[in-house]
GROMACS .gro file of C-alpha atoms in nm:
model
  353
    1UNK     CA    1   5.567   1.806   0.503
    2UNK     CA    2   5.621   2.150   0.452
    3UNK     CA    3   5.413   2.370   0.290
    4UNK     CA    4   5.672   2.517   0.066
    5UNK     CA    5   5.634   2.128  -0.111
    6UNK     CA    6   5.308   2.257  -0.223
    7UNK     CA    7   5.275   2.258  -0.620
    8UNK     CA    8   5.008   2.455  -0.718
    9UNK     CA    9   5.052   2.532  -1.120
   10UNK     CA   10   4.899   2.840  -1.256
   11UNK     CA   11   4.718   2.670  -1.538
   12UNK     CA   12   4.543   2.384  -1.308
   13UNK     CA   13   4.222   2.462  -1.099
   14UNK     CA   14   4.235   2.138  -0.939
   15UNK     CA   15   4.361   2.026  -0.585
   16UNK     CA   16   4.538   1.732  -0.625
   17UNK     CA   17   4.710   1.595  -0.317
   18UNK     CA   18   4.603   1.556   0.064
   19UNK     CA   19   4.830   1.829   0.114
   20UNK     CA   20   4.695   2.047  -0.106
   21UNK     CA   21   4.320   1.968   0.046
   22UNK     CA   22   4.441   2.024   0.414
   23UNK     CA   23   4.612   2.364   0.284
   24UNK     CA   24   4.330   2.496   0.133
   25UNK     CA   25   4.066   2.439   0.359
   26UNK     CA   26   4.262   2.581   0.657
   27UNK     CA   27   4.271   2.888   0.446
   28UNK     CA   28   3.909   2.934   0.380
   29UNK     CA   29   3.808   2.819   0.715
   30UNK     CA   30   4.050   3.094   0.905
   31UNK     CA   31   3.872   3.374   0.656
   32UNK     CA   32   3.546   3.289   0.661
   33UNK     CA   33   3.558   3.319   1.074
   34UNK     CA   34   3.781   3.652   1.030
   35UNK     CA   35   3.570   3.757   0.839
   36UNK     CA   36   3.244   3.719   1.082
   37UNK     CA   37   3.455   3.829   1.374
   38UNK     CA   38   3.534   4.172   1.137
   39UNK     CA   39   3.158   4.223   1.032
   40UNK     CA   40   3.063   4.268   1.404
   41UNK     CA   41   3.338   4.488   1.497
   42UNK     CA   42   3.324   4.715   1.187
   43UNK     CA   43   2.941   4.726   1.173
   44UNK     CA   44   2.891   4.563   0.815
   45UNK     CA   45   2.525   4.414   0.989
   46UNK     CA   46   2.319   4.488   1.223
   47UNK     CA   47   2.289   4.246   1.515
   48UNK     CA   48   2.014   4.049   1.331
   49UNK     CA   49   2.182   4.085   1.014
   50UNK     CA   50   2.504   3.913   1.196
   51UNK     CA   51   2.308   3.627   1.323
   52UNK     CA   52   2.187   3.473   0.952
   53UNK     CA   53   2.499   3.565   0.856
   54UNK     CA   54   2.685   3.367   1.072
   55UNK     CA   55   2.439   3.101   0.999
   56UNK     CA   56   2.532   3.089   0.627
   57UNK     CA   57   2.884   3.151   0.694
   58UNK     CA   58   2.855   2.824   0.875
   59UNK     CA   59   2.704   2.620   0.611
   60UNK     CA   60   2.923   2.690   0.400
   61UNK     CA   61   3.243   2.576   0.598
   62UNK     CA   62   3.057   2.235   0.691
   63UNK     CA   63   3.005   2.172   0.297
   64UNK     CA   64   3.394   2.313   0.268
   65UNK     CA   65   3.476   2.036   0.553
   66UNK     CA   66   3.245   1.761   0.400
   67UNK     CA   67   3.450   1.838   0.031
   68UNK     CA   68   3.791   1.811   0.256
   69UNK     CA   69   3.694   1.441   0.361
   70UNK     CA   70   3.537   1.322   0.068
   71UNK     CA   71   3.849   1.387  -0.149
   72UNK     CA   72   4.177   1.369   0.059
   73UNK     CA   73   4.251   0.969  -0.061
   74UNK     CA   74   4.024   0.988  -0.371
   75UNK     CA   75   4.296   0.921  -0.652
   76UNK     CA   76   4.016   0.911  -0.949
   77UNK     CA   77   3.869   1.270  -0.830
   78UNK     CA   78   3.984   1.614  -0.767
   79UNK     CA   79   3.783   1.909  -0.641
   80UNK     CA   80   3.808   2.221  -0.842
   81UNK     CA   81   3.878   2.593  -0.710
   82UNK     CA   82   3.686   2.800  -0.957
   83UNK     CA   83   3.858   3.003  -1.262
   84UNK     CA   84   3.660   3.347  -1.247
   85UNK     CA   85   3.695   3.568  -0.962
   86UNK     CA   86   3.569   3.405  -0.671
   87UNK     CA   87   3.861   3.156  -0.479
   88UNK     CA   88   3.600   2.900  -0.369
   89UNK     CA   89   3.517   2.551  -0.472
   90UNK     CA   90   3.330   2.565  -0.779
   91UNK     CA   91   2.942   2.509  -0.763
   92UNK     CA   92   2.945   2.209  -0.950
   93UNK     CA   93   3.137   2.076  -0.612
   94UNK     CA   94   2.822   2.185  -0.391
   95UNK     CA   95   2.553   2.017  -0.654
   96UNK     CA   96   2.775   1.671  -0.663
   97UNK     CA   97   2.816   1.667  -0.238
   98UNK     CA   98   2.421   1.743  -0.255
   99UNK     CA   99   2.307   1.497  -0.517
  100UNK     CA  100   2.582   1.208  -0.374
  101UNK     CA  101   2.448   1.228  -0.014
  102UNK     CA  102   2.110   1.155  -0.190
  103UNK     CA  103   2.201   0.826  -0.189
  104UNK     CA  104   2.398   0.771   0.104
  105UNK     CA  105   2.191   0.496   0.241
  106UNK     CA  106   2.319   0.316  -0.089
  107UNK     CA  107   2.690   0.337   0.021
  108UNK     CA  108   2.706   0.310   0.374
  109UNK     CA  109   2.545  -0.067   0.318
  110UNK     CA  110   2.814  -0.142   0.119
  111UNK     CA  111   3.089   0.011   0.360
  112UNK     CA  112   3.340  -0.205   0.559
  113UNK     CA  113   3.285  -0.247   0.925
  114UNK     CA  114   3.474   0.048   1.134
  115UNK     CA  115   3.592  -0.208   1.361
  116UNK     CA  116   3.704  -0.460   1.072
  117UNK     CA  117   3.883  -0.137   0.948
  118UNK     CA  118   4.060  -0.039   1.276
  119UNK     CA  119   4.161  -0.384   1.349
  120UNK     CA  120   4.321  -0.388   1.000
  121UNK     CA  121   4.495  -0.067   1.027
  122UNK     CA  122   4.649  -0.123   1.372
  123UNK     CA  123   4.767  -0.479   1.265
  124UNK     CA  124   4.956  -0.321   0.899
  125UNK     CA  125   5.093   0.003   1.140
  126UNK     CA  126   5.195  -0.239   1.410
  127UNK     CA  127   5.269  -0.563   1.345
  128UNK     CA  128   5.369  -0.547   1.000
  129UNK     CA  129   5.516  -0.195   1.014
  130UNK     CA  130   5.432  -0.093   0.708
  131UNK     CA  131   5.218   0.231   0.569
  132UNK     CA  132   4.859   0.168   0.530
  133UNK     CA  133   4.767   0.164   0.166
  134UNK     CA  134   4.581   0.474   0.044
  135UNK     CA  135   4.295   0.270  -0.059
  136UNK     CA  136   4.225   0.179   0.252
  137UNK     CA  137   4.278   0.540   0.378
  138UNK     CA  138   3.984   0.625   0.109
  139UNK     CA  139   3.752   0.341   0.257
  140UNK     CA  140   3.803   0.509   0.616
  141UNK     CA  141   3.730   0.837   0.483
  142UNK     CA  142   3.422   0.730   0.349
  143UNK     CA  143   3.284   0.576   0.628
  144UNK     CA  144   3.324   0.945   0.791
  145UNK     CA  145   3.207   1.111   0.475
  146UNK     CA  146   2.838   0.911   0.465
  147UNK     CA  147   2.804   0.811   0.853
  148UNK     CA  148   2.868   1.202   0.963
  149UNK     CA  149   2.804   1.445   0.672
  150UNK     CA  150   2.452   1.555   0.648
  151UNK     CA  151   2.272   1.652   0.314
  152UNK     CA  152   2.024   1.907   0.487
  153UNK     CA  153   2.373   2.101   0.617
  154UNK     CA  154   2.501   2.154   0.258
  155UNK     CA  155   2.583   2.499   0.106
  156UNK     CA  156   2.251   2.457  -0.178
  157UNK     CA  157   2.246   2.747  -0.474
  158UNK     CA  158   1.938   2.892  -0.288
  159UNK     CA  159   1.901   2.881   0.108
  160UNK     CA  160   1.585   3.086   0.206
  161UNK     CA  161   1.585   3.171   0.568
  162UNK     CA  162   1.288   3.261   0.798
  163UNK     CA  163   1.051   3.562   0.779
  164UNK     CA  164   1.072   3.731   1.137
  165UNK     CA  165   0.938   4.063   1.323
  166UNK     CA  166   1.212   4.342   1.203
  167UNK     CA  167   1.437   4.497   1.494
  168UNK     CA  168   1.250   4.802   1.636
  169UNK     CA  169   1.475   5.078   1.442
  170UNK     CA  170   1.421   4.899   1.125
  171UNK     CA  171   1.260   5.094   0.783
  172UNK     CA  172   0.945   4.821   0.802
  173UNK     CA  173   0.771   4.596   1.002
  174UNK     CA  174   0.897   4.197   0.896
  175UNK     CA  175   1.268   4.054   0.762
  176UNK     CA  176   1.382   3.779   0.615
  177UNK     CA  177   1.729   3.627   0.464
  178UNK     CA  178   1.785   3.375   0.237
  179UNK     CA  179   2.167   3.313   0.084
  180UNK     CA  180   2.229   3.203  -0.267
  181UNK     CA  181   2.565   3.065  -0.473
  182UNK     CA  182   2.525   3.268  -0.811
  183UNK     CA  183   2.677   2.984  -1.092
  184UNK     CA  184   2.856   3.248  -1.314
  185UNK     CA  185   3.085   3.432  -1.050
  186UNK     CA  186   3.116   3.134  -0.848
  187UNK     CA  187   3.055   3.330  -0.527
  188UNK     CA  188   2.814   3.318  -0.228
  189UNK     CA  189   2.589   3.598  -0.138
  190UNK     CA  190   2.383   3.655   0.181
  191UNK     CA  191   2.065   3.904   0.137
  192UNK     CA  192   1.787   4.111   0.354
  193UNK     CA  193   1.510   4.217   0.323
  194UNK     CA  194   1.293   4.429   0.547
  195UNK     CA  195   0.936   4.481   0.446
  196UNK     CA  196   0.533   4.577   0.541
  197UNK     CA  197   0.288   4.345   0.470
  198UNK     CA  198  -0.038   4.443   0.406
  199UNK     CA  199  -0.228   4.122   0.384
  200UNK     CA  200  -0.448   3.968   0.635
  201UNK     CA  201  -0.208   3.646   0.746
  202UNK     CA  202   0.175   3.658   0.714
  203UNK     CA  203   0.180   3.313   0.818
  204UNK     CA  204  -0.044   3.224   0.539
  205UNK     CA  205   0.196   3.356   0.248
  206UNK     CA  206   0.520   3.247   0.363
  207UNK     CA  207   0.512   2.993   0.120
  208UNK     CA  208   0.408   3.255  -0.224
  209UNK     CA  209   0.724   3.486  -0.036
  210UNK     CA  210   1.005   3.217  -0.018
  211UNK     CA  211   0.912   3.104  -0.393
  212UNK     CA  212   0.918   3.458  -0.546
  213UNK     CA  213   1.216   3.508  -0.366
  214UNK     CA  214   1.362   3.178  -0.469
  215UNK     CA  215   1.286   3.223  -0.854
  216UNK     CA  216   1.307   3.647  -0.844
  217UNK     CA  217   1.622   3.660  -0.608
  218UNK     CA  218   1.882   3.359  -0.655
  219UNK     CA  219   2.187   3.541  -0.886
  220UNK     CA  220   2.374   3.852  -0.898
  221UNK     CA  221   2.163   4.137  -1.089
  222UNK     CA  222   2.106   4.523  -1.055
  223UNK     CA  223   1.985   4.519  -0.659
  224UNK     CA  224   1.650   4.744  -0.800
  225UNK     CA  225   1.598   4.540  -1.058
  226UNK     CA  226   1.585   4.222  -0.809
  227UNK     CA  227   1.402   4.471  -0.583
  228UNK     CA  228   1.129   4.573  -0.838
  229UNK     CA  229   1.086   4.235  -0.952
  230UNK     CA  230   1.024   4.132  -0.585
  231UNK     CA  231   0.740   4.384  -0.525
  232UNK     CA  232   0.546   4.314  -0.897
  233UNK     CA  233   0.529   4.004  -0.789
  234UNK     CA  234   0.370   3.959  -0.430
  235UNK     CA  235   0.146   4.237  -0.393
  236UNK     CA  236   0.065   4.237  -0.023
  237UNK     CA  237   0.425   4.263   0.008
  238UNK     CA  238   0.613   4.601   0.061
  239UNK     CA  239   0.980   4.599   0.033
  240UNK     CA  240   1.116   4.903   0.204
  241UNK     CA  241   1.470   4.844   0.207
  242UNK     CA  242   1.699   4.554   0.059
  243UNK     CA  243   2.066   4.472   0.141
  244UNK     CA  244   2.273   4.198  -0.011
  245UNK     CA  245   2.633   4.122   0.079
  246UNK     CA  246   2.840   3.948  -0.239
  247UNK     CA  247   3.138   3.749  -0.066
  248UNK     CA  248   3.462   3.748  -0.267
  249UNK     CA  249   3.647   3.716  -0.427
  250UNK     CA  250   3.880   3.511  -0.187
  251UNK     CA  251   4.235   3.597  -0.303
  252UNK     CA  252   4.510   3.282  -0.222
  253UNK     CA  253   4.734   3.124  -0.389
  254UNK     CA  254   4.465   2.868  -0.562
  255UNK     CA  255   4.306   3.142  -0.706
  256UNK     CA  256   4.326   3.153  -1.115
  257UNK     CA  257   4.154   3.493  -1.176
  258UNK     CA  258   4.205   3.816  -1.338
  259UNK     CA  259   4.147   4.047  -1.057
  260UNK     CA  260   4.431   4.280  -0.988
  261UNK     CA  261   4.453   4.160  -0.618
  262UNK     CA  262   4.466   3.831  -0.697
  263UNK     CA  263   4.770   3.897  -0.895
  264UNK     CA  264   4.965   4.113  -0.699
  265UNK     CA  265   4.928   3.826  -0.404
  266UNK     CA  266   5.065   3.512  -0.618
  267UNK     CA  267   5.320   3.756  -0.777
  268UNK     CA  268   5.470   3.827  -0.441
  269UNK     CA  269   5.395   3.473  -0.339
  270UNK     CA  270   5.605   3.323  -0.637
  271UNK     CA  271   5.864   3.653  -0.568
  272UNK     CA  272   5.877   3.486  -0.221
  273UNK     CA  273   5.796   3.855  -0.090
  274UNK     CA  274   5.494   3.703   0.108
  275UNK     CA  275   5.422   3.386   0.277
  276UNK     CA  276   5.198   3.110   0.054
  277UNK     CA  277   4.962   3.151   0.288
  278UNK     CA  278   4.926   3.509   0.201
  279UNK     CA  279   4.569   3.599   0.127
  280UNK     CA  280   4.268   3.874   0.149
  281UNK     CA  281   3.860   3.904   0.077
  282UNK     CA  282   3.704   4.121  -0.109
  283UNK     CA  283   3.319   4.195   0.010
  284UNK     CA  284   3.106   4.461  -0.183
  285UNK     CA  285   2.754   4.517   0.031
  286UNK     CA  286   2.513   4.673  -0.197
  287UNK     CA  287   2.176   4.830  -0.060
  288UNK     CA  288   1.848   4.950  -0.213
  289UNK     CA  289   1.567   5.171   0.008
  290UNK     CA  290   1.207   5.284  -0.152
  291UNK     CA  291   1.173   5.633  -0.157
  292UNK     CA  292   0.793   5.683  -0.277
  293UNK     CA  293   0.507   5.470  -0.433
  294UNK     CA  294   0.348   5.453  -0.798
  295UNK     CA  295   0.068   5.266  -0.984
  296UNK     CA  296   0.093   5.055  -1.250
  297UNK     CA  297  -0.123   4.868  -1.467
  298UNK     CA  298  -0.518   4.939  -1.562
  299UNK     CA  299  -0.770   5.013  -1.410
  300UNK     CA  300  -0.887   4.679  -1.298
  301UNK     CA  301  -0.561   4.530  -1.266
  302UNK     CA  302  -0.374   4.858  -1.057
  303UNK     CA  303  -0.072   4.755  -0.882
  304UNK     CA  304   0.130   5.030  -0.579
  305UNK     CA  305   0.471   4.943  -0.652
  306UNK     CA  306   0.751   5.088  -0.466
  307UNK     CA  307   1.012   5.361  -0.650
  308UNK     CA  308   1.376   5.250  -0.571
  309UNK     CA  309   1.620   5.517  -0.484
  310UNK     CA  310   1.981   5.473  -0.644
  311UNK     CA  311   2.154   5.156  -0.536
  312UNK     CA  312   2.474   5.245  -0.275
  313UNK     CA  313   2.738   5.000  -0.357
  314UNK     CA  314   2.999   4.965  -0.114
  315UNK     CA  315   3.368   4.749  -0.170
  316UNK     CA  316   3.566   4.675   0.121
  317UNK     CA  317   3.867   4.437   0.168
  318UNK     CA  318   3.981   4.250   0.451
  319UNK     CA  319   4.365   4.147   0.487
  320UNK     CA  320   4.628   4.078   0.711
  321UNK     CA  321   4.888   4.416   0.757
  322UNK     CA  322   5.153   4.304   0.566
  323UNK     CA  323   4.904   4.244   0.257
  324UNK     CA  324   4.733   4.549   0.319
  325UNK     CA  325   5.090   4.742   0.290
  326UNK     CA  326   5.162   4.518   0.000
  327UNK     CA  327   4.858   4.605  -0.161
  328UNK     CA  328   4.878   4.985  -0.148
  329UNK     CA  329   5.214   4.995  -0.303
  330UNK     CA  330   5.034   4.743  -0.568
  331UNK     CA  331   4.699   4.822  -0.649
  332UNK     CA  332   4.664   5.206  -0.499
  333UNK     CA  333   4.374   5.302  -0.751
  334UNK     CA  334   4.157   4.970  -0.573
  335UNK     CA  335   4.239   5.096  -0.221
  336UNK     CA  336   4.158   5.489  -0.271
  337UNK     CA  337   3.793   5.349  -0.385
  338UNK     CA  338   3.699   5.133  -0.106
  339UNK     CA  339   3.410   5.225   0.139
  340UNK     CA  340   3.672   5.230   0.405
  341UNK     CA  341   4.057   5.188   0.461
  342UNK     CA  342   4.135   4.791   0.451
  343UNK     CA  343   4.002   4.595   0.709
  344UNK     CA  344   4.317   4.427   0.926
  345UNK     CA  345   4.243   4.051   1.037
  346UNK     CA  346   4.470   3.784   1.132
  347UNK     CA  347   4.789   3.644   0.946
  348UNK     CA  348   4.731   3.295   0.867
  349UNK     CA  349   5.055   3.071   0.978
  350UNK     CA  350   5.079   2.720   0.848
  351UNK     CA  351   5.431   2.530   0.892
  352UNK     CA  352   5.303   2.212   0.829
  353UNK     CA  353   5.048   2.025   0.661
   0.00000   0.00000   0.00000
């Protein structure tokens, strides 16, 4: 089939056909990996930094992968691309792959045999020469859905990663990651932080640190504000500096936004100016560093918290060249603000799907 048979109506967030499925998640799977290839080679992490990142870069195209299977020959459900500006599934789609895989042992007993299935399908394609019937296509599909797809692998709204020594040239002593998907932009973010600890036992706190961080840390807010409520809260902690990286929004043609880039890619898509595989990601990195201490509270009760300098926010986009040219003729105010010129990656080409 080719892709140009691809329906995708500008007042529907919902993928609809296997086509549509394949499509998409060729699309976020080739930009998710340009886009870890381009933050090592334009220096958007540090070597550390690049490591978790790839790690949550990678959870998040299993669950993509896991969402691809479990709907292709599903004719009672669709998945939903989410309506604000963010491109990817929406988080409801996470929470229901999550909460279904709870109870995988309950459907996988009440799955048809694989070889029953085979035997079936080669006897209908063969013998009979007919198509197999897309209910059956959905049985087979769920047998690889619940006998390959692992719960513990699934994009979660909060994944805390694990509190190490800091890289010699970094501002404190310990780091540690975690990743969250904030619920009202629809995106996933990836944070650092790098910090002293002046407590007796690390080891004996990671547990008070990853449930701060869990309850403090897990949406999109002012980065000193998260930072601030961080360092009230564990006090033999001492953030020193914290970075979080806010992926998206991922600009393609499922995309139902208002951002301006979003736009000027489907209009040229429907103006048949641009492939309708055109598409581009928008990443912001924002970073906070302590720049001197204060007290607070009584005298009983005194707390050294840390003073936050200013937040730096920086906005970058990655695209393919013909997009990038396409979007300075469209969106030139958007492009004269970014922390660098437009980051070139790889044209997507899909003939068939």
């Amino acid at each position: 089939m080719s892709i140009n048979h691809i329906v995708t109506p500008l007042d529907s967030a919902y993928l609809d056909s296997k086509e549509q499925y394949v499509f998409y998640h060729k699309m976020v799977d080739f930009a998710l990996k340009e886009l870890i290839v381009s933050a090592q080679r334009e220096n958007l992490c540090t070597t550390q930094e690049l490591i978790f990142f790839k790690q949550y870069a990678d959870l998040l195209l299993y669950s993509i992968e896991a969402m691809r299977v479990k709907y292709m020959y599903d004719e009672e459900e669709n998945m939903k691309v989410d309506l604000t500006e963010s491109g990817f599934p929406n988080y409801l789609e996470f929470r229901y792959l999550f909460n279904d895989l709870s109870l995988k042992e309950n459907y996988v007993n009440k799955l048809k045999d694989v070889s029953e299935l085979q035997e079936e399908f080669l006897d209908t394609l063969l013998r009979k020469k007919e198509p197999i019937k897309k209910s059956r296509l959905f049985q087979a599909a769920s047998i690889v859905y619940y006998t390959s797809v692992e719960q513990k692998f699934i994009f979660n709204r909060f994944v805390q990663g694990k509190i190490i020594k800091a890289p010699e040239d970094s501002a404190a002593e310990f780091m540690t990651s975690w990743s969250f998907f904030d619920v009202g932009c629809n995106r996933p973010f990836v944070c650092y932080m790098y910090f002293d600890f002046e407590g007796t036992n690390i080891e004996a706190n990671k547990t008070q640190i990853y449930e701060v961080l869990k309850n403090t840390a897990d949406r999109e807010m002012n980065l000193d504000v998260m930072a601030y409520g961080i360092d009230r809260k564990l006090k033999d902690i001492k953030p020193k500096h914290i970075k979080r990286i806010d992926l998206g929004p991922f600009h393609n043609v499922f995309a139902k936004d208002e951002n301006q880039i979003t736009h000027a890619i489907l209009k040229n898509i429907a103006d048949k100016v641009v492939p309708l595989e055109s598409y581009a990601l928008s990443l912001s990195v924002d970073e906070v560093l302590s720049g001197s201490e204060f007290s607070e509270g009584g005298y009983f009760s005194k707390q050294t918290l840390q003073k936050w300098n200013d937040p730096i926010h920086k906005s970058y986009v990655l695209a393919p060249h013909r997009i990038i040219q396409l979007l300075y003729s469209k969106t030139p105010e958007i492009m004269n603000k970014l922390a660098k010129p437009p980051i070139q990656i790889a044209d997507l080409k899909i003939s068939k799907v």
